[in-house]
mmCIF file of C-alpha atoms in Angstrom:
data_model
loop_
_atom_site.group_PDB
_atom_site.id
_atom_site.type_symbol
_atom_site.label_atom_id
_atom_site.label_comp_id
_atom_site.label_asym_id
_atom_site.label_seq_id
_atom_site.Cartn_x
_atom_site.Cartn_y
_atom_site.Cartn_z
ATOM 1 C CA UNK A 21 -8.841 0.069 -61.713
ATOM 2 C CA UNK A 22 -9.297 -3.880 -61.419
ATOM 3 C CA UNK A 23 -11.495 -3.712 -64.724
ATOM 4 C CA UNK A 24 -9.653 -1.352 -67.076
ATOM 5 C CA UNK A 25 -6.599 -3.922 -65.958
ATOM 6 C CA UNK A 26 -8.609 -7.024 -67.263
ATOM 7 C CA UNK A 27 -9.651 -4.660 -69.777
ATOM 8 C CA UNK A 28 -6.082 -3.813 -71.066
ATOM 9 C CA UNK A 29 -5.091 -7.018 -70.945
ATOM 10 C CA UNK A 30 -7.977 -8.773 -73.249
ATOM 11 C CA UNK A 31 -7.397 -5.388 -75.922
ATOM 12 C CA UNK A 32 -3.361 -6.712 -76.286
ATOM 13 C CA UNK A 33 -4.456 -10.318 -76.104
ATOM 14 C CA UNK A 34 -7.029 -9.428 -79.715
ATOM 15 C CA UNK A 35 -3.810 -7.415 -81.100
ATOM 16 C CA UNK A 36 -1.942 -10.617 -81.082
ATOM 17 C CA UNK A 37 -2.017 -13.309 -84.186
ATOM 18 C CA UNK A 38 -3.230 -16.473 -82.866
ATOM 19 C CA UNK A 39 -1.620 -18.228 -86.456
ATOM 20 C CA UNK A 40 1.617 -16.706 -85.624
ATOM 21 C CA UNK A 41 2.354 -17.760 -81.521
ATOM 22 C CA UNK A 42 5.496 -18.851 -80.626
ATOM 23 C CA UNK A 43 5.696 -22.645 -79.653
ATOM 24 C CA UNK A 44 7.924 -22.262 -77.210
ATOM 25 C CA UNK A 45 8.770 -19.602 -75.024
ATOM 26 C CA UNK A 46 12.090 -19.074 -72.602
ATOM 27 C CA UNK A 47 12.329 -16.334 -70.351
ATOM 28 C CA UNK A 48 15.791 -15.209 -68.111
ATOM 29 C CA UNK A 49 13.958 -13.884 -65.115
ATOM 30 C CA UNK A 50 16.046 -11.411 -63.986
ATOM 31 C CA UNK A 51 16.154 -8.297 -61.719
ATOM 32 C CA UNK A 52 14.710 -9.725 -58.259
ATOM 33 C CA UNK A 53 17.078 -8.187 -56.140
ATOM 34 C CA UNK A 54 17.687 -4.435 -58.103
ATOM 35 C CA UNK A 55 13.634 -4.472 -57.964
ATOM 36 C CA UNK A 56 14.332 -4.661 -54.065
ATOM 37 C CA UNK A 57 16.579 -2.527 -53.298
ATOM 38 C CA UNK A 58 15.223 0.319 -55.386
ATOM 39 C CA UNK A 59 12.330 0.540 -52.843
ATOM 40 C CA UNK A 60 15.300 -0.450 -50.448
ATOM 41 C CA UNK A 61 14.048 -3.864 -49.365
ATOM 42 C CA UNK A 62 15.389 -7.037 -48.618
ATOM 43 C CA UNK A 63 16.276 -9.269 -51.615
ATOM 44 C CA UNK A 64 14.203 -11.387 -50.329
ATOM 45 C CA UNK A 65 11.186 -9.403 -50.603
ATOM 46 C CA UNK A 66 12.160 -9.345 -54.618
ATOM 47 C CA UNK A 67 12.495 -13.108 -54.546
ATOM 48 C CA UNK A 68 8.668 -13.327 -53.305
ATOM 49 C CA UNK A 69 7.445 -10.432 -55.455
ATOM 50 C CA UNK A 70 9.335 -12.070 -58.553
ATOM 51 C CA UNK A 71 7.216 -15.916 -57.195
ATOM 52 C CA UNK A 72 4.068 -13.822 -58.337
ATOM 53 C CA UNK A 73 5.344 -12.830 -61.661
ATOM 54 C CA UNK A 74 5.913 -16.248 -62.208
ATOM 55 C CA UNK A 75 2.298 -16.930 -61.937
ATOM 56 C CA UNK A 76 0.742 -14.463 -63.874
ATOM 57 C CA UNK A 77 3.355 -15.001 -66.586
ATOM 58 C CA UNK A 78 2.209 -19.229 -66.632
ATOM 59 C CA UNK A 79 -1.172 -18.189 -66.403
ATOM 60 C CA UNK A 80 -1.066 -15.762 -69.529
ATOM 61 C CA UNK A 81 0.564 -18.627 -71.469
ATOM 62 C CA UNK A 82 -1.782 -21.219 -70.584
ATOM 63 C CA UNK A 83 -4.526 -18.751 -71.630
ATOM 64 C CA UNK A 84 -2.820 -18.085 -74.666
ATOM 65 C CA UNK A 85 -3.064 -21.656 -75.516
ATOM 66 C CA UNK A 86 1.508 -21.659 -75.890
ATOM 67 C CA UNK A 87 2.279 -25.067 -74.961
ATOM 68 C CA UNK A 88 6.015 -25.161 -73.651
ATOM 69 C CA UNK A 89 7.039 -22.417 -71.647
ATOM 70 C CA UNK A 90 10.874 -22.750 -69.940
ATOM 71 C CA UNK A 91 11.694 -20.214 -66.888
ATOM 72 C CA UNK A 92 15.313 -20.073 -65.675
ATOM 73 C CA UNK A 93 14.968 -19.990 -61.754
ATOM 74 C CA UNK A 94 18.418 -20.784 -60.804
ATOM 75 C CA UNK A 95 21.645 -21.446 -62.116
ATOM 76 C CA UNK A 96 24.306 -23.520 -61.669
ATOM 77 C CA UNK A 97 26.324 -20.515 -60.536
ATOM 78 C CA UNK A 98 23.708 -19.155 -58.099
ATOM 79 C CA UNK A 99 25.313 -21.828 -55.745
ATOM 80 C CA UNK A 100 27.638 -19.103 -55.135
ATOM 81 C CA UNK A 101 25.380 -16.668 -53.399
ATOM 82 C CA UNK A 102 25.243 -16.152 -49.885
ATOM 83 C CA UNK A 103 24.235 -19.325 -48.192
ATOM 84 C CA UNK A 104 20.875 -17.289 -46.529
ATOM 85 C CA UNK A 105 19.836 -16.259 -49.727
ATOM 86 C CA UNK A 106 19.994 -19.480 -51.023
ATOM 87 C CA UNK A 107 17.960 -20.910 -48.306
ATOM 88 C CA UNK A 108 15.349 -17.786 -48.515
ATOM 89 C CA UNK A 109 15.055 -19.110 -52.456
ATOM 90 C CA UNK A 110 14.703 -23.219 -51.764
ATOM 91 C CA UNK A 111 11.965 -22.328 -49.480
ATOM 92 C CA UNK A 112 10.252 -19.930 -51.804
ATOM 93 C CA UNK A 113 10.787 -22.782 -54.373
ATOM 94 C CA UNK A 114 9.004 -25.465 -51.928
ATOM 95 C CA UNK A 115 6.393 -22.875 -51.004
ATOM 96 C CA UNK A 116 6.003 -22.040 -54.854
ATOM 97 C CA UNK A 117 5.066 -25.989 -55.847
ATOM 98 C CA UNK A 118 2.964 -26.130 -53.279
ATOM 99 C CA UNK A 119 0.649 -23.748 -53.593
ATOM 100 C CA UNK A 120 0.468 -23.885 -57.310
ATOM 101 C CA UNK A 121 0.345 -27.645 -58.004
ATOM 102 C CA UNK A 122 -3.711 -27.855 -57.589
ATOM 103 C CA UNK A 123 -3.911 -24.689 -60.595
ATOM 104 C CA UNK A 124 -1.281 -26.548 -63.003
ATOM 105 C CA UNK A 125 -3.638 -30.056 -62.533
ATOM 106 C CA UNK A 126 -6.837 -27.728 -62.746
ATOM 107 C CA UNK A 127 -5.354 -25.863 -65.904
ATOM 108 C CA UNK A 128 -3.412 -29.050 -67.717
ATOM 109 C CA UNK A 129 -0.055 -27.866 -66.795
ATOM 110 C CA UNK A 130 2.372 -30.522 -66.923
ATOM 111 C CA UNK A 131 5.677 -29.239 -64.536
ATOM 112 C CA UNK A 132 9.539 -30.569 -65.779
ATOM 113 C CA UNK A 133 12.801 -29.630 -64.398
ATOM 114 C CA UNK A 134 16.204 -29.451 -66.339
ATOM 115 C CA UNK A 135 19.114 -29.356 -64.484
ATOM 116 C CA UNK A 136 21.289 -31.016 -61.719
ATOM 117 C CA UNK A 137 18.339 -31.563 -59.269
ATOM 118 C CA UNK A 138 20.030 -33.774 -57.224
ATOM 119 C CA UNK A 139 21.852 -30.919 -55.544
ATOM 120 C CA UNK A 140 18.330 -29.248 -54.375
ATOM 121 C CA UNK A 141 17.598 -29.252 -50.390
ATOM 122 C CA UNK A 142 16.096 -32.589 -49.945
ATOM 123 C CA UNK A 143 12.372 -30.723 -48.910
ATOM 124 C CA UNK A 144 12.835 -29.003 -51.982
ATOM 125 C CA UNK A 145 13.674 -31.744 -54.585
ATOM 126 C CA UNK A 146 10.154 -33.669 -52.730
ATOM 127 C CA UNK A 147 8.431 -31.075 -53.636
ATOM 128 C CA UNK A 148 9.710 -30.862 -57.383
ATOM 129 C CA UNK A 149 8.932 -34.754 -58.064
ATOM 130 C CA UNK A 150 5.950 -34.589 -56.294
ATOM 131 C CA UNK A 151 4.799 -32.043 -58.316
ATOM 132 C CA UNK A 152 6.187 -33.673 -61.083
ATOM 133 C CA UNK A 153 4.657 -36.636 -60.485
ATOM 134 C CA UNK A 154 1.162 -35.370 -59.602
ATOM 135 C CA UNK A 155 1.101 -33.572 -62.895
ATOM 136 C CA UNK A 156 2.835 -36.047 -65.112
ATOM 137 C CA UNK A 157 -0.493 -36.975 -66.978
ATOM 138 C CA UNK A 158 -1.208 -33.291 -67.896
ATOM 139 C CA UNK A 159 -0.456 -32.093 -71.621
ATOM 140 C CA UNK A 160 -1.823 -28.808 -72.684
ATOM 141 C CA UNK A 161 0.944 -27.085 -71.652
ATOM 142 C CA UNK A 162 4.896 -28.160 -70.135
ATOM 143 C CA UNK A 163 6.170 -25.540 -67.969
ATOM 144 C CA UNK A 164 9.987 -26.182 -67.027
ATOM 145 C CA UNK A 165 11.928 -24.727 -64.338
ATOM 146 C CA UNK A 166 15.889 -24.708 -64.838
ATOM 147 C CA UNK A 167 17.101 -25.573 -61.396
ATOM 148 C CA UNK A 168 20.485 -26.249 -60.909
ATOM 149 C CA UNK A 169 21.340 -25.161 -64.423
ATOM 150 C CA UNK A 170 23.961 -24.726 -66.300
ATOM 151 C CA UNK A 171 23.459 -24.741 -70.249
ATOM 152 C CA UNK A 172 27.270 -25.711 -70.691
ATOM 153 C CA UNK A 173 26.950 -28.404 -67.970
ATOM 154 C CA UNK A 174 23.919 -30.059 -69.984
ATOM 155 C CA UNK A 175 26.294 -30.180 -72.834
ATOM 156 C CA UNK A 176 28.724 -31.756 -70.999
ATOM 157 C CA UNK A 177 26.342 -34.194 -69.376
ATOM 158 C CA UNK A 178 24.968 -35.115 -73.003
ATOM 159 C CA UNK A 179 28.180 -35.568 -74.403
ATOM 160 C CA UNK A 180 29.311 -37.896 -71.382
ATOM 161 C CA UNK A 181 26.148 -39.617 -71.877
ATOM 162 C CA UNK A 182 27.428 -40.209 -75.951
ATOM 163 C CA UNK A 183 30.464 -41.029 -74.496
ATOM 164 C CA UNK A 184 29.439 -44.045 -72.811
ATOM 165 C CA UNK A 185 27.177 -44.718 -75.692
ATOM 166 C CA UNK A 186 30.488 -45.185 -77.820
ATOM 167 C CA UNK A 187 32.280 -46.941 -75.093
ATOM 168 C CA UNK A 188 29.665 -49.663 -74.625
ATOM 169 C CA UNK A 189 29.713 -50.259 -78.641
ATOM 170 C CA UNK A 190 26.357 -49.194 -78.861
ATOM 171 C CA UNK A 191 27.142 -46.246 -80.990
ATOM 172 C CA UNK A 192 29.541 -45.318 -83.679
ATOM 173 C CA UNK A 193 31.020 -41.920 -83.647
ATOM 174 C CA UNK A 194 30.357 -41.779 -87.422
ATOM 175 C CA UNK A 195 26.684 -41.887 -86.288
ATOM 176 C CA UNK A 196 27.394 -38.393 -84.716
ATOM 177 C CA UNK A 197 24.254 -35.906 -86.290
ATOM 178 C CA UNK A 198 22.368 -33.025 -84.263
ATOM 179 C CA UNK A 199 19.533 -34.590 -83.653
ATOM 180 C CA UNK A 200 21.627 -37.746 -82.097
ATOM 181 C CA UNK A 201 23.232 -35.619 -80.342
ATOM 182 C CA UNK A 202 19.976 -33.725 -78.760
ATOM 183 C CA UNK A 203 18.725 -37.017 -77.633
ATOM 184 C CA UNK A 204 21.147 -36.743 -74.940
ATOM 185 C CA UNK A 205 19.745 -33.670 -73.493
ATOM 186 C CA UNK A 206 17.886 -33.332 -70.642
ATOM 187 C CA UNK A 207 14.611 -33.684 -72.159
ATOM 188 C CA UNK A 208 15.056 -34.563 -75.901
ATOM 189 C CA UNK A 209 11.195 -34.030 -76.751
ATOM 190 C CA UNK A 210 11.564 -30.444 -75.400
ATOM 191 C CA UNK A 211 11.460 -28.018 -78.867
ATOM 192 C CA UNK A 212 14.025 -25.374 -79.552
ATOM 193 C CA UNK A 213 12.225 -22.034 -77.985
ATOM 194 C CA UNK A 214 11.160 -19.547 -80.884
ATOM 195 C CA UNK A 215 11.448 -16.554 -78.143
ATOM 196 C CA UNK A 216 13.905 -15.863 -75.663
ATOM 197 C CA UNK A 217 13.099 -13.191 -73.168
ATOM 198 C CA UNK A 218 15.259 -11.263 -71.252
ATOM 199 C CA UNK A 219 13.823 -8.874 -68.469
ATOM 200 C CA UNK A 220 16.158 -6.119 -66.715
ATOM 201 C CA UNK A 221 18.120 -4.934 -69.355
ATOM 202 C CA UNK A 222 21.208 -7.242 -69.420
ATOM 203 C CA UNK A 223 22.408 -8.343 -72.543
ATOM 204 C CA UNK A 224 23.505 -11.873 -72.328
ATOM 205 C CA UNK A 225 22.326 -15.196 -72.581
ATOM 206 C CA UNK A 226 23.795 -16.426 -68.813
ATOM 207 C CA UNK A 227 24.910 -20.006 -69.814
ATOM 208 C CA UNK A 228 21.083 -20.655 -70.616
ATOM 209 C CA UNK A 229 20.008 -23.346 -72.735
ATOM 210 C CA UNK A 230 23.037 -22.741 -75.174
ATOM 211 C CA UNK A 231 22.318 -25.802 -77.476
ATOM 212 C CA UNK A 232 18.463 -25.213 -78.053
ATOM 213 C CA UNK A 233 18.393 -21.124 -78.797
ATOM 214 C CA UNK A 234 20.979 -21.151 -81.623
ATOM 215 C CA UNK A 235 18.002 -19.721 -83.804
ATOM 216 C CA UNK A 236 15.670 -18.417 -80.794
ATOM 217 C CA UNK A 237 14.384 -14.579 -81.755
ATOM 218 C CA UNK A 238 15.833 -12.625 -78.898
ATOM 219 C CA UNK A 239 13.985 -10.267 -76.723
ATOM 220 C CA UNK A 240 15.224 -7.580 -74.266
ATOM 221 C CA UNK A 241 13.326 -5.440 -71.942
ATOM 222 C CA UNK A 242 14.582 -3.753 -69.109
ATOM 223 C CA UNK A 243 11.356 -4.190 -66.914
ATOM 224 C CA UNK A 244 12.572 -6.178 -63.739
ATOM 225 C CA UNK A 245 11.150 -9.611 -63.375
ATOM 226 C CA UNK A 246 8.893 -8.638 -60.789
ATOM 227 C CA UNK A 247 6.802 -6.125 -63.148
ATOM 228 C CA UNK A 248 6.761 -8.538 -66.166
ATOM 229 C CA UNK A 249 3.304 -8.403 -66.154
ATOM 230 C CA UNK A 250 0.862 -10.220 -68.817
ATOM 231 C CA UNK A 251 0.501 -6.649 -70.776
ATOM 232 C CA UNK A 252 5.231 -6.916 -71.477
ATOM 233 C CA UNK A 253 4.499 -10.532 -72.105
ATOM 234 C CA UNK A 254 1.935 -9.304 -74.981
ATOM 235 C CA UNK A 255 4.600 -6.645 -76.420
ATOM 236 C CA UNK A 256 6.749 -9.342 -76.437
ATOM 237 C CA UNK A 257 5.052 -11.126 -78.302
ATOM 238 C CA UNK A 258 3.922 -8.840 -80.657
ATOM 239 C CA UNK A 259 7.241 -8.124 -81.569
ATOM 240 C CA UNK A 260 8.006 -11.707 -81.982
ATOM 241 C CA UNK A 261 5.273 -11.975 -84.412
ATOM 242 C CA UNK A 262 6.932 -8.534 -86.335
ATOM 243 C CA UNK A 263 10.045 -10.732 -87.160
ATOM 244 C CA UNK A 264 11.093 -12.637 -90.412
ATOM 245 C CA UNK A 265 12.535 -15.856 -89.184
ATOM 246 C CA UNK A 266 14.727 -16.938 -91.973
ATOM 247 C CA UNK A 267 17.211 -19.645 -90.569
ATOM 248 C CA UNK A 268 20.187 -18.805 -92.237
ATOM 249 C CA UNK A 269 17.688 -18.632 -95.635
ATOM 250 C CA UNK A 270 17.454 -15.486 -97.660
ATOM 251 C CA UNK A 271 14.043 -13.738 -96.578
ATOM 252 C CA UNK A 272 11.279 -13.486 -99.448
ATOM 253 C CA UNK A 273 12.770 -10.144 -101.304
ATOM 254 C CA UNK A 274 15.578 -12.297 -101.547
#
């Protein structure tokens, strides 16, 4: 069984064109807890199970040579969830960092974080900038975890960063473009992601990097985060790679 795995998963690596990878890849992890209580578990339990989807997921896009890849692992309004779960998912976080900082340093895997980090759990914000930190000199690949994030709150914190810009007289409104403006978001070097994926069937973008996807290709699967496996990730991608991206252009027919 463990071969014709590997097996399946080098066949839909071939299928895929290596000219034609997406840059940058986004993915809305969601379906943790339905994925628990299906096989009527704790939440939990989906939280942990969803921690190893995360790693496979990295690891296929490191060995698919993708060099940004963006996961969303909490929002802004998670904060509202019951305090336990919230601590359940810090220490997964914490847990998560730790175990996997030695692969992203062995594998070039630089680790960012968008978001309002500050509110983390103390051990859990260590952790991040450690981790951050440790693999700061990596560059084959960025992976960045949303923490803390609210795509409408980084538009708010750019334009209050413009804001004082103006106010200090060291810019002029008139001097107001998109790519000014994107230099006041959380990290300006990050490119717009060509794919968004959605797992568990939900159609909506969840306040998720609102600015940056205006042209993303959007993908929707209603596999659970927790059995995204490499072989989804490939159909993804393959269907990505089906697409004409025309950016508001007429395609070639015209």
């Amino acid at each position: 069984k463990g071969d014709h795995g590997i097996l399946t998963a080098m066949v839909g690596m071939d299928e895929l064109d290596r000219s034609n990878l997406p840059r940058h890849v986004a993915i809305i992890m969601d379906g943790n807890g339905r994925w628990a209580k299906r096989r009527g578990l704790k939440r939990v339990l989906g939280h942990h199970k969803g921690a190893d989807a995360v790693h496979e997921i990295v690891t296929a896009t490191r060995d698919l040579g993708i060099p940004w890849l963006t996961l969303y692992a909490f929002s802004e309004e998670n904060w509202q969830r019951p305090q336990q779960e919230i601590q359940a998912l810090m220490g997964l976080l914490g847990r998560f960092l730790k175990k996997e900082r030695q692969e992203m340093l062995d594998n070039g895997i630089r680790l960012s974080a968008i978001g309002r980090i500050d509110k983390l759990p103390e051990t859990t914000r260590r952790e991040l900038l450690e981790t951050m930190s440790a693999t700061s000199v990596n560059h084959d690949m960025v992976l960045t975890l949303a923490l803390s994030y609210g795509g409408r709150q980084e538009i708010v914190d750019a334009a209050r960063a413009l804001a004082l810009q103006v106010q200090s007289g060291s810019l002029r409104p008139e001097d107001f473009t998109e790519e000014v403006f994107s230099r006041f978001l959380y990290i300006p070097a990050m490119p717009d992601p060509d794919l968004l994926i959605r797992t568990s069937g939900e159609y909506r973008i969840s306040n998720f990097l609102l600015w940056q996807i205006a042209y993303s290709e959007l993908y929707i699967t209603p596999i659970l985060w927790p059995d995204f496996d490499r072989r989804e990730y490939h159909r993804a991608i393959r269907e990505y790679q089906q697409r004409e991206r025309r950016f508001g252009n007429t395609g070639a027919a015209g």
